[in-house]
Amino acid sequence: MLNNSLRVLAWETTRACTLACPHCRASAVTERNDEELSVNEAFLMLESAAKIGPAIIILSGGEPLLRDDLELIAKRAIELGHRPVVSCNDGSLLTNERLSSLKESGITHFSFSMHSENEVAHDEFVRVKGAYKNALMAFNRIKNHGMSFQINTTILPTNHNRIEEFKDWVVSLNASAWHLFFIVPMGRAAETGSEILISPDQTEAVLKYVAQNSDNWPIPVKITCAPQYSRIRAELAAANKITPKRSHHGHQSTRSCMAGNGFVFISYKGEVKPCGYFDLILGNIRETPLDEIYTENEILRNMRSPEKLEGICKDCNYNKICGGCRARAYAVTGNYMSGDTTCQKS
């Protein structure tokens, strides 16, 4: 079993959002829900997390900026030794006033979801006209406040063959990092269907391109929901096709996917899941402390045990550093320990 102390906690602060992306994990809605965790419940969650952490606390959504109590939560997180960050989407909500308030509370970093470097394409995808311009203006305000931001990009049929151009655009924004996400067919993505999914061959091609080139890029890149990236990098390194210069997520020392093994997700109403794309509820922090669920849950224990993997992942030489995407295995097959359907292992 790997070292399973908590390193990252993603909390869906609200399911409400001002955008309407077709791949939305949360199947976000327009209005906030009275089932959302209160400030005091959030404090208890953070205190419980500190017993197995401390961790990076991702204040996510929906659109977390719709909550006016993020500052109180961030302050408490910092008091407990955590590092809170905000994962948002709507730049129009990140006004100078809100940035000042968030900065005063201890927030220093944001992530923004941008799915095209083209204004029209991005706005059409998120279904809100002006979203692209609002984001770019927010990036400038963030920099003016001495804070940092990263770009999160979902790999789609419309952008998977433009990785180099997209990277250049992200670099031009002075973003601190670029995170690439590969869709797990759940939430709204399960309803949207194949129009937003790329093929396993295309996934492999993107991952190989990033693995072969990203060590020379001026910005760190992280792969999410494609843990076979660690297998691809290991294969390229063994063939002397790459000489890693930068520590990569998914390098030999850690499991590529941290779901349930360093990472945990909590929904807006307190449901605990291995990650936000994993549609199995492990418990609820309103009933059981987070540290107890995280430490003792049988599903998490299984996910931390590579020897229990099934399908293509069972006998793979890389299952200790990759392990496949358990969320995708569950979404596609109904068995969270089965093989990852996107992997093209040779």
Short mmCIF file of N, CA, C and O in Angstrom, two decimals, residues 182-282:
data_model
loop_
_atom_site.label_atom_id
_atom_site.label_comp_id
_atom_site.label_asym_id
_atom_site.label_seq_id
_atom_site.Cartn_x
_atom_site.Cartn_y
_atom_site.Cartn_z
N PHE A 182 -8.46 14.84 -19.24
CA PHE A 182 -9.03 13.89 -20.19
C PHE A 182 -10.38 13.43 -19.64
O PHE A 182 -10.49 13.01 -18.49
N ILE A 183 -11.40 13.53 -20.48
CA ILE A 183 -12.78 13.36 -20.02
C ILE A 183 -13.07 11.96 -19.50
O ILE A 183 -12.71 10.96 -20.12
N VAL A 184 -13.73 11.92 -18.35
CA VAL A 184 -14.34 10.70 -17.83
C VAL A 184 -15.84 10.84 -18.11
O VAL A 184 -16.45 11.85 -17.74
N PRO A 185 -16.44 9.86 -18.79
CA PRO A 185 -17.84 10.01 -19.21
C PRO A 185 -18.83 9.86 -18.06
O PRO A 185 -19.48 8.84 -17.88
N MET A 186 -18.93 10.90 -17.24
CA MET A 186 -19.90 10.93 -16.15
C MET A 186 -20.43 12.36 -16.04
O MET A 186 -19.94 13.25 -16.72
N GLY A 187 -21.45 12.57 -15.20
CA GLY A 187 -22.05 13.88 -15.12
C GLY A 187 -22.64 14.26 -16.46
O GLY A 187 -23.22 13.43 -17.17
N ARG A 188 -22.51 15.54 -16.84
CA ARG A 188 -23.06 15.97 -18.12
C ARG A 188 -22.34 15.34 -19.30
O ARG A 188 -22.90 15.19 -20.39
N ALA A 189 -21.09 14.92 -19.11
CA ALA A 189 -20.32 14.30 -20.20
C ALA A 189 -20.93 12.96 -20.61
O ALA A 189 -20.79 12.53 -21.76
N ALA A 190 -21.60 12.28 -19.68
CA ALA A 190 -22.25 11.00 -20.02
C ALA A 190 -23.47 11.24 -20.89
O ALA A 190 -23.83 10.40 -21.73
N GLU A 191 -24.09 12.40 -20.73
CA GLU A 191 -25.28 12.73 -21.52
C GLU A 191 -24.91 13.27 -22.89
O GLU A 191 -25.60 13.03 -23.88
N THR A 192 -23.79 13.98 -22.95
CA THR A 192 -23.39 14.65 -24.20
C THR A 192 -22.97 13.64 -25.26
O THR A 192 -23.22 13.82 -26.44
N GLY A 193 -22.30 12.56 -24.82
CA GLY A 193 -21.92 11.52 -25.77
C GLY A 193 -20.61 11.77 -26.46
O GLY A 193 -19.78 12.56 -26.03
N SER A 194 -20.45 11.11 -27.59
CA SER A 194 -19.15 11.02 -28.24
C SER A 194 -18.66 12.33 -28.84
O SER A 194 -17.49 12.45 -29.20
N GLU A 195 -19.51 13.32 -28.98
CA GLU A 195 -19.09 14.56 -29.64
C GLU A 195 -17.99 15.30 -28.88
O GLU A 195 -17.29 16.12 -29.47
N ILE A 196 -17.82 15.02 -27.58
CA ILE A 196 -16.77 15.69 -26.83
C ILE A 196 -15.64 14.74 -26.44
O ILE A 196 -14.72 15.14 -25.74
N LEU A 197 -15.70 13.48 -26.87
CA LEU A 197 -14.68 12.49 -26.51
C LEU A 197 -13.69 12.30 -27.65
O LEU A 197 -14.07 12.31 -28.82
N ILE A 198 -12.42 12.13 -27.30
CA ILE A 198 -11.44 11.74 -28.30
C ILE A 198 -11.20 10.23 -28.16
O ILE A 198 -11.53 9.63 -27.14
N SER A 199 -10.65 9.62 -29.20
CA SER A 199 -10.47 8.18 -29.21
C SER A 199 -9.26 7.78 -28.36
O SER A 199 -8.38 8.61 -28.06
N PRO A 200 -9.16 6.50 -27.97
CA PRO A 200 -7.96 6.04 -27.27
C PRO A 200 -6.68 6.30 -28.06
O PRO A 200 -5.65 6.65 -27.46
N ASP A 201 -6.72 6.15 -29.39
CA ASP A 201 -5.54 6.43 -30.21
C ASP A 201 -5.15 7.90 -30.13
O ASP A 201 -3.97 8.24 -30.05
N GLN A 202 -6.16 8.77 -30.16
CA GLN A 202 -5.88 10.21 -30.06
C GLN A 202 -5.36 10.57 -28.67
O GLN A 202 -4.46 11.41 -28.54
N THR A 203 -5.91 9.93 -27.64
CA THR A 203 -5.41 10.14 -26.28
C THR A 203 -3.93 9.78 -26.20
O THR A 203 -3.11 10.54 -25.67
N GLU A 204 -3.59 8.61 -26.74
CA GLU A 204 -2.20 8.14 -26.73
C GLU A 204 -1.29 9.13 -27.46
O GLU A 204 -0.18 9.44 -26.99
N ALA A 205 -1.77 9.65 -28.60
CA ALA A 205 -0.96 10.58 -29.40
C ALA A 205 -0.70 11.87 -28.63
O ALA A 205 0.42 12.40 -28.64
N VAL A 206 -1.73 12.40 -27.96
CA VAL A 206 -1.55 13.62 -27.18
C VAL A 206 -0.56 13.39 -26.05
O VAL A 206 0.36 14.19 -25.83
N LEU A 207 -0.72 12.28 -25.34
CA LEU A 207 0.15 11.99 -24.21
C LEU A 207 1.60 11.81 -24.66
O LEU A 207 2.53 12.28 -24.00
N LYS A 208 1.80 11.13 -25.79
CA LYS A 208 3.17 10.95 -26.30
C LYS A 208 3.78 12.28 -26.70
O LYS A 208 4.96 12.54 -26.44
N TYR A 209 2.97 13.14 -27.33
CA TYR A 209 3.49 14.45 -27.74
C TYR A 209 3.92 15.26 -26.53
O TYR A 209 5.01 15.85 -26.51
N VAL A 210 3.06 15.28 -25.50
CA VAL A 210 3.39 16.03 -24.28
C VAL A 210 4.63 15.44 -23.61
O VAL A 210 5.54 16.16 -23.18
N ALA A 211 4.69 14.10 -23.54
CA ALA A 211 5.82 13.45 -22.89
C ALA A 211 7.13 13.73 -23.61
O ALA A 211 8.18 13.93 -22.98
N GLN A 212 7.09 13.78 -24.93
CA GLN A 212 8.31 13.98 -25.72
C GLN A 212 8.77 15.43 -25.74
O GLN A 212 9.94 15.70 -25.99
N ASN A 213 7.85 16.36 -25.48
CA ASN A 213 8.19 17.77 -25.68
C ASN A 213 8.14 18.64 -24.42
O ASN A 213 8.83 19.67 -24.36
N SER A 214 7.36 18.25 -23.44
CA SER A 214 7.06 19.19 -22.36
C SER A 214 8.24 19.49 -21.45
O SER A 214 8.24 20.52 -20.77
N ASP A 215 9.26 18.63 -21.41
CA ASP A 215 10.42 18.93 -20.57
C ASP A 215 11.15 20.18 -21.05
O ASP A 215 11.88 20.80 -20.27
N ASN A 216 10.93 20.54 -22.30
CA ASN A 216 11.59 21.72 -22.85
C ASN A 216 10.66 22.93 -22.92
O ASN A 216 11.05 23.98 -23.44
N TRP A 217 9.45 22.78 -22.44
CA TRP A 217 8.53 23.91 -22.44
C TRP A 217 8.82 24.82 -21.25
O TRP A 217 9.29 24.35 -20.20
N PRO A 218 8.55 26.12 -21.36
CA PRO A 218 8.85 27.05 -20.26
C PRO A 218 7.79 27.07 -19.16
O PRO A 218 7.82 27.94 -18.30
N ILE A 219 6.87 26.10 -19.21
CA ILE A 219 5.79 26.07 -18.24
C ILE A 219 5.56 24.63 -17.80
O ILE A 219 5.61 23.71 -18.63
N PRO A 220 5.36 24.37 -16.51
CA PRO A 220 5.09 22.99 -16.08
C PRO A 220 3.71 22.52 -16.55
O PRO A 220 2.75 23.29 -16.55
N VAL A 221 3.65 21.25 -16.94
CA VAL A 221 2.41 20.66 -17.44
C VAL A 221 2.04 19.47 -16.58
O VAL A 221 2.91 18.67 -16.21
N LYS A 222 0.77 19.33 -16.23
CA LYS A 222 0.29 18.20 -15.45
C LYS A 222 -0.86 17.53 -16.20
O LYS A 222 -1.72 18.21 -16.76
N ILE A 223 -0.83 16.20 -16.20
CA ILE A 223 -1.87 15.41 -16.85
C ILE A 223 -2.84 14.90 -15.80
O ILE A 223 -2.43 14.35 -14.78
N THR A 224 -4.13 15.06 -16.05
CA THR A 224 -5.16 14.59 -15.13
C THR A 224 -6.12 13.65 -15.86
O THR A 224 -6.55 13.93 -16.98
N CYS A 225 -6.47 12.55 -15.21
CA CYS A 225 -7.41 11.55 -15.73
C CYS A 225 -6.87 10.81 -16.95
O CYS A 225 -7.63 10.34 -17.80
N ALA A 226 -5.55 10.70 -17.05
CA ALA A 226 -4.90 9.84 -18.04
C ALA A 226 -3.62 9.31 -17.40
O ALA A 226 -2.51 9.66 -17.81
N PRO A 227 -3.75 8.46 -16.37
CA PRO A 227 -2.57 8.02 -15.62
C PRO A 227 -1.57 7.22 -16.45
O PRO A 227 -0.42 7.07 -16.04
N GLN A 228 -2.00 6.74 -17.62
CA GLN A 228 -1.06 6.00 -18.49
C GLN A 228 0.06 6.91 -18.99
O GLN A 228 1.02 6.44 -19.59
N TYR A 229 -0.05 8.20 -18.72
CA TYR A 229 1.03 9.12 -19.06
C TYR A 229 2.34 8.68 -18.39
O TYR A 229 3.41 8.80 -18.97
N SER A 230 2.23 8.16 -17.17
CA SER A 230 3.44 7.70 -16.48
C SER A 230 4.05 6.50 -17.18
O SER A 230 5.27 6.35 -17.23
N ARG A 231 3.19 5.63 -17.74
CA ARG A 231 3.67 4.48 -18.52
C ARG A 231 4.37 4.95 -19.79
O ARG A 231 5.46 4.47 -20.14
N ILE A 232 3.78 5.93 -20.45
CA ILE A 232 4.37 6.45 -21.70
C ILE A 232 5.72 7.09 -21.43
O ILE A 232 6.70 6.86 -22.15
N ARG A 233 5.81 7.89 -20.36
CA ARG A 233 7.09 8.51 -20.04
C ARG A 233 8.14 7.47 -19.67
O ARG A 233 9.30 7.59 -20.06
N ALA A 234 7.73 6.44 -18.95
CA ALA A 234 8.68 5.38 -18.57
C ALA A 234 9.17 4.64 -19.81
O ALA A 234 10.37 4.32 -19.92
N GLU A 235 8.28 4.38 -20.76
CA GLU A 235 8.67 3.69 -21.99
C GLU A 235 9.63 4.55 -22.82
O GLU A 235 10.64 4.05 -23.35
N LEU A 236 9.34 5.84 -22.92
CA LEU A 236 10.21 6.73 -23.68
C LEU A 236 11.57 6.89 -23.03
O LEU A 236 12.60 6.94 -23.70
N ALA A 237 11.58 6.96 -21.70
CA ALA A 237 12.86 7.07 -20.99
C ALA A 237 13.68 5.81 -21.16
O ALA A 237 14.90 5.87 -21.35
N ALA A 238 13.02 4.63 -21.11
CA ALA A 238 13.73 3.36 -21.28
C ALA A 238 14.34 3.24 -22.67
O ALA A 238 15.39 2.62 -22.85
N ALA A 239 13.67 3.87 -23.65
CA ALA A 239 14.18 3.83 -25.03
C ALA A 239 15.12 4.99 -25.32
O ALA A 239 15.51 5.21 -26.47
N ASN A 240 15.48 5.74 -24.27
CA ASN A 240 16.37 6.90 -24.38
C ASN A 240 15.82 7.96 -25.34
O ASN A 240 16.59 8.68 -25.99
N LYS A 241 14.49 8.06 -25.41
CA LYS A 241 13.87 9.07 -26.28
C LYS A 241 13.57 10.36 -25.52
O LYS A 241 13.28 11.38 -26.13
N ILE A 242 13.61 10.28 -24.20
CA ILE A 242 13.49 11.50 -23.40
C ILE A 242 14.46 11.40 -22.23
O ILE A 242 14.80 10.31 -21.77
N THR A 243 14.93 12.56 -21.80
CA THR A 243 15.73 12.66 -20.58
C THR A 243 15.05 13.69 -19.69
O THR A 243 15.21 14.89 -19.89
N PRO A 244 14.23 13.23 -18.77
CA PRO A 244 13.44 14.16 -17.97
C PRO A 244 14.29 15.21 -17.26
O PRO A 244 15.29 14.89 -16.63
N LYS A 245 13.88 16.47 -17.42
CA LYS A 245 14.58 17.57 -16.76
C LYS A 245 13.75 18.14 -15.61
O LYS A 245 14.25 18.86 -14.78
N ARG A 246 12.45 17.80 -15.62
CA ARG A 246 11.54 18.37 -14.64
C ARG A 246 10.78 17.24 -13.96
O ARG A 246 10.43 16.26 -14.59
N SER A 247 10.54 17.40 -12.67
CA SER A 247 9.75 16.40 -11.96
C SER A 247 8.31 16.44 -12.45
O SER A 247 7.67 17.49 -12.41
N HIS A 248 7.80 15.31 -12.93
CA HIS A 248 6.46 15.24 -13.48
C HIS A 248 5.51 14.53 -12.54
O HIS A 248 5.88 13.58 -11.86
N HIS A 249 4.27 15.01 -12.53
CA HIS A 249 3.23 14.25 -11.86
C HIS A 249 3.16 12.89 -12.52
O HIS A 249 3.13 12.77 -13.73
N GLY A 250 3.16 11.85 -11.74
CA GLY A 250 3.14 10.52 -12.33
C GLY A 250 4.52 9.96 -12.55
O GLY A 250 4.70 8.98 -13.24
N HIS A 251 5.56 10.58 -12.00
CA HIS A 251 6.90 10.03 -12.11
C HIS A 251 7.01 8.78 -11.25
O HIS A 251 6.13 8.46 -10.48
N GLN A 252 8.12 8.05 -11.37
CA GLN A 252 8.24 6.73 -10.78
C GLN A 252 7.99 6.71 -9.27
O GLN A 252 7.59 5.70 -8.73
N SER A 253 8.23 7.82 -8.59
CA SER A 253 8.16 7.81 -7.13
C SER A 253 6.73 7.83 -6.59
O SER A 253 6.52 7.53 -5.43
N THR A 254 5.75 8.19 -7.41
CA THR A 254 4.38 8.26 -6.94
C THR A 254 3.44 7.62 -7.95
O THR A 254 3.78 7.46 -9.12
N ARG A 255 2.24 7.26 -7.50
CA ARG A 255 1.21 6.77 -8.41
C ARG A 255 0.70 7.93 -9.23
O ARG A 255 0.42 9.01 -8.71
N SER A 256 0.52 7.71 -10.52
CA SER A 256 0.11 8.78 -11.41
C SER A 256 -1.25 9.35 -11.03
O SER A 256 -1.45 10.55 -11.04
N CYS A 257 -2.19 8.46 -10.71
CA CYS A 257 -3.50 8.91 -10.26
C CYS A 257 -3.55 8.88 -8.74
O CYS A 257 -3.30 7.84 -8.12
N MET A 258 -3.87 10.00 -8.13
CA MET A 258 -3.87 10.11 -6.66
C MET A 258 -5.25 9.85 -6.05
O MET A 258 -5.40 9.93 -4.84
N ALA A 259 -6.25 9.54 -6.88
CA ALA A 259 -7.62 9.38 -6.37
C ALA A 259 -7.66 8.38 -5.22
O ALA A 259 -7.30 7.22 -5.37
N GLY A 260 -8.08 8.84 -4.07
CA GLY A 260 -8.17 7.98 -2.90
C GLY A 260 -6.84 7.66 -2.27
O GLY A 260 -6.76 6.95 -1.26
N ASN A 261 -5.78 8.16 -2.87
CA ASN A 261 -4.43 7.85 -2.38
C ASN A 261 -3.60 9.14 -2.37
O ASN A 261 -2.67 9.32 -3.15
N GLY A 262 -4.02 10.05 -1.52
CA GLY A 262 -3.42 11.38 -1.48
C GLY A 262 -4.40 12.45 -1.90
O GLY A 262 -4.21 13.63 -1.62
N PHE A 263 -5.48 12.03 -2.57
CA PHE A 263 -6.49 12.96 -3.08
C PHE A 263 -7.87 12.46 -2.68
O PHE A 263 -8.14 11.26 -2.71
N VAL A 264 -8.75 13.39 -2.33
CA VAL A 264 -10.14 13.03 -2.07
C VAL A 264 -11.03 14.20 -2.49
O VAL A 264 -10.59 15.35 -2.51
N PHE A 265 -12.27 13.87 -2.84
CA PHE A 265 -13.24 14.87 -3.31
C PHE A 265 -14.43 14.89 -2.37
O PHE A 265 -14.90 13.83 -1.91
N ILE A 266 -14.94 16.08 -2.09
CA ILE A 266 -16.14 16.22 -1.27
C ILE A 266 -17.15 17.07 -2.02
O ILE A 266 -16.84 18.18 -2.48
N SER A 267 -18.38 16.55 -2.15
CA SER A 267 -19.41 17.25 -2.91
C SER A 267 -19.98 18.42 -2.11
O SER A 267 -19.71 18.56 -0.91
N TYR A 268 -20.81 19.21 -2.76
CA TYR A 268 -21.40 20.38 -2.12
C TYR A 268 -22.24 20.01 -0.90
O TYR A 268 -22.41 20.80 0.02
N LYS A 269 -22.73 18.76 -0.86
CA LYS A 269 -23.54 18.35 0.30
C LYS A 269 -22.84 17.32 1.18
O LYS A 269 -23.48 16.59 1.93
N GLY A 270 -21.50 17.27 1.07
CA GLY A 270 -20.72 16.49 2.02
C GLY A 270 -20.40 15.07 1.63
O GLY A 270 -19.80 14.33 2.41
N GLU A 271 -20.78 14.66 0.43
CA GLU A 271 -20.48 13.30 -0.03
C GLU A 271 -18.99 13.17 -0.33
O GLU A 271 -18.41 14.05 -0.97
N VAL A 272 -18.39 12.07 0.11
CA VAL A 272 -16.97 11.83 -0.10
C VAL A 272 -16.79 10.84 -1.25
O VAL A 272 -17.45 9.80 -1.29
N LYS A 273 -15.91 11.19 -2.19
CA LYS A 273 -15.61 10.32 -3.34
C LYS A 273 -14.09 10.29 -3.53
O LYS A 273 -13.40 11.23 -3.12
N PRO A 274 -13.55 9.24 -4.16
CA PRO A 274 -12.11 9.20 -4.41
C PRO A 274 -11.63 10.38 -5.26
O PRO A 274 -10.53 10.87 -5.09
N CYS A 275 -12.47 10.79 -6.22
CA CYS A 275 -12.20 12.01 -7.01
C CYS A 275 -13.53 12.50 -7.54
O CYS A 275 -14.56 11.82 -7.42
N GLY A 276 -13.53 13.67 -8.13
CA GLY A 276 -14.78 14.26 -8.60
C GLY A 276 -15.42 13.53 -9.76
O GLY A 276 -16.60 13.73 -10.06
N TYR A 277 -14.63 12.69 -10.44
CA TYR A 277 -15.14 11.97 -11.60
C TYR A 277 -15.56 10.55 -11.25
O TYR A 277 -15.97 9.78 -12.11
N PHE A 278 -15.44 10.19 -9.99
CA PHE A 278 -15.71 8.84 -9.52
C PHE A 278 -17.11 8.84 -8.91
O PHE A 278 -17.33 9.38 -7.84
N ASP A 279 -18.07 8.20 -9.59
CA ASP A 279 -19.47 8.34 -9.20
C ASP A 279 -19.91 7.28 -8.18
O ASP A 279 -20.96 6.68 -8.32
N LEU A 280 -19.09 7.07 -7.17
CA LEU A 280 -19.42 6.19 -6.05
C LEU A 280 -19.23 6.97 -4.77
O LEU A 280 -18.18 7.55 -4.54
N ILE A 281 -20.25 7.00 -3.94
CA ILE A 281 -20.18 7.74 -2.68
C ILE A 281 -19.65 6.83 -1.58
O ILE A 281 -20.17 5.74 -1.35
N LEU A 282 -18.61 7.28 -0.92
CA LEU A 282 -17.95 6.49 0.13
C LEU A 282 -18.55 6.74 1.51
O LEU A 282 -18.38 5.93 2.42
#
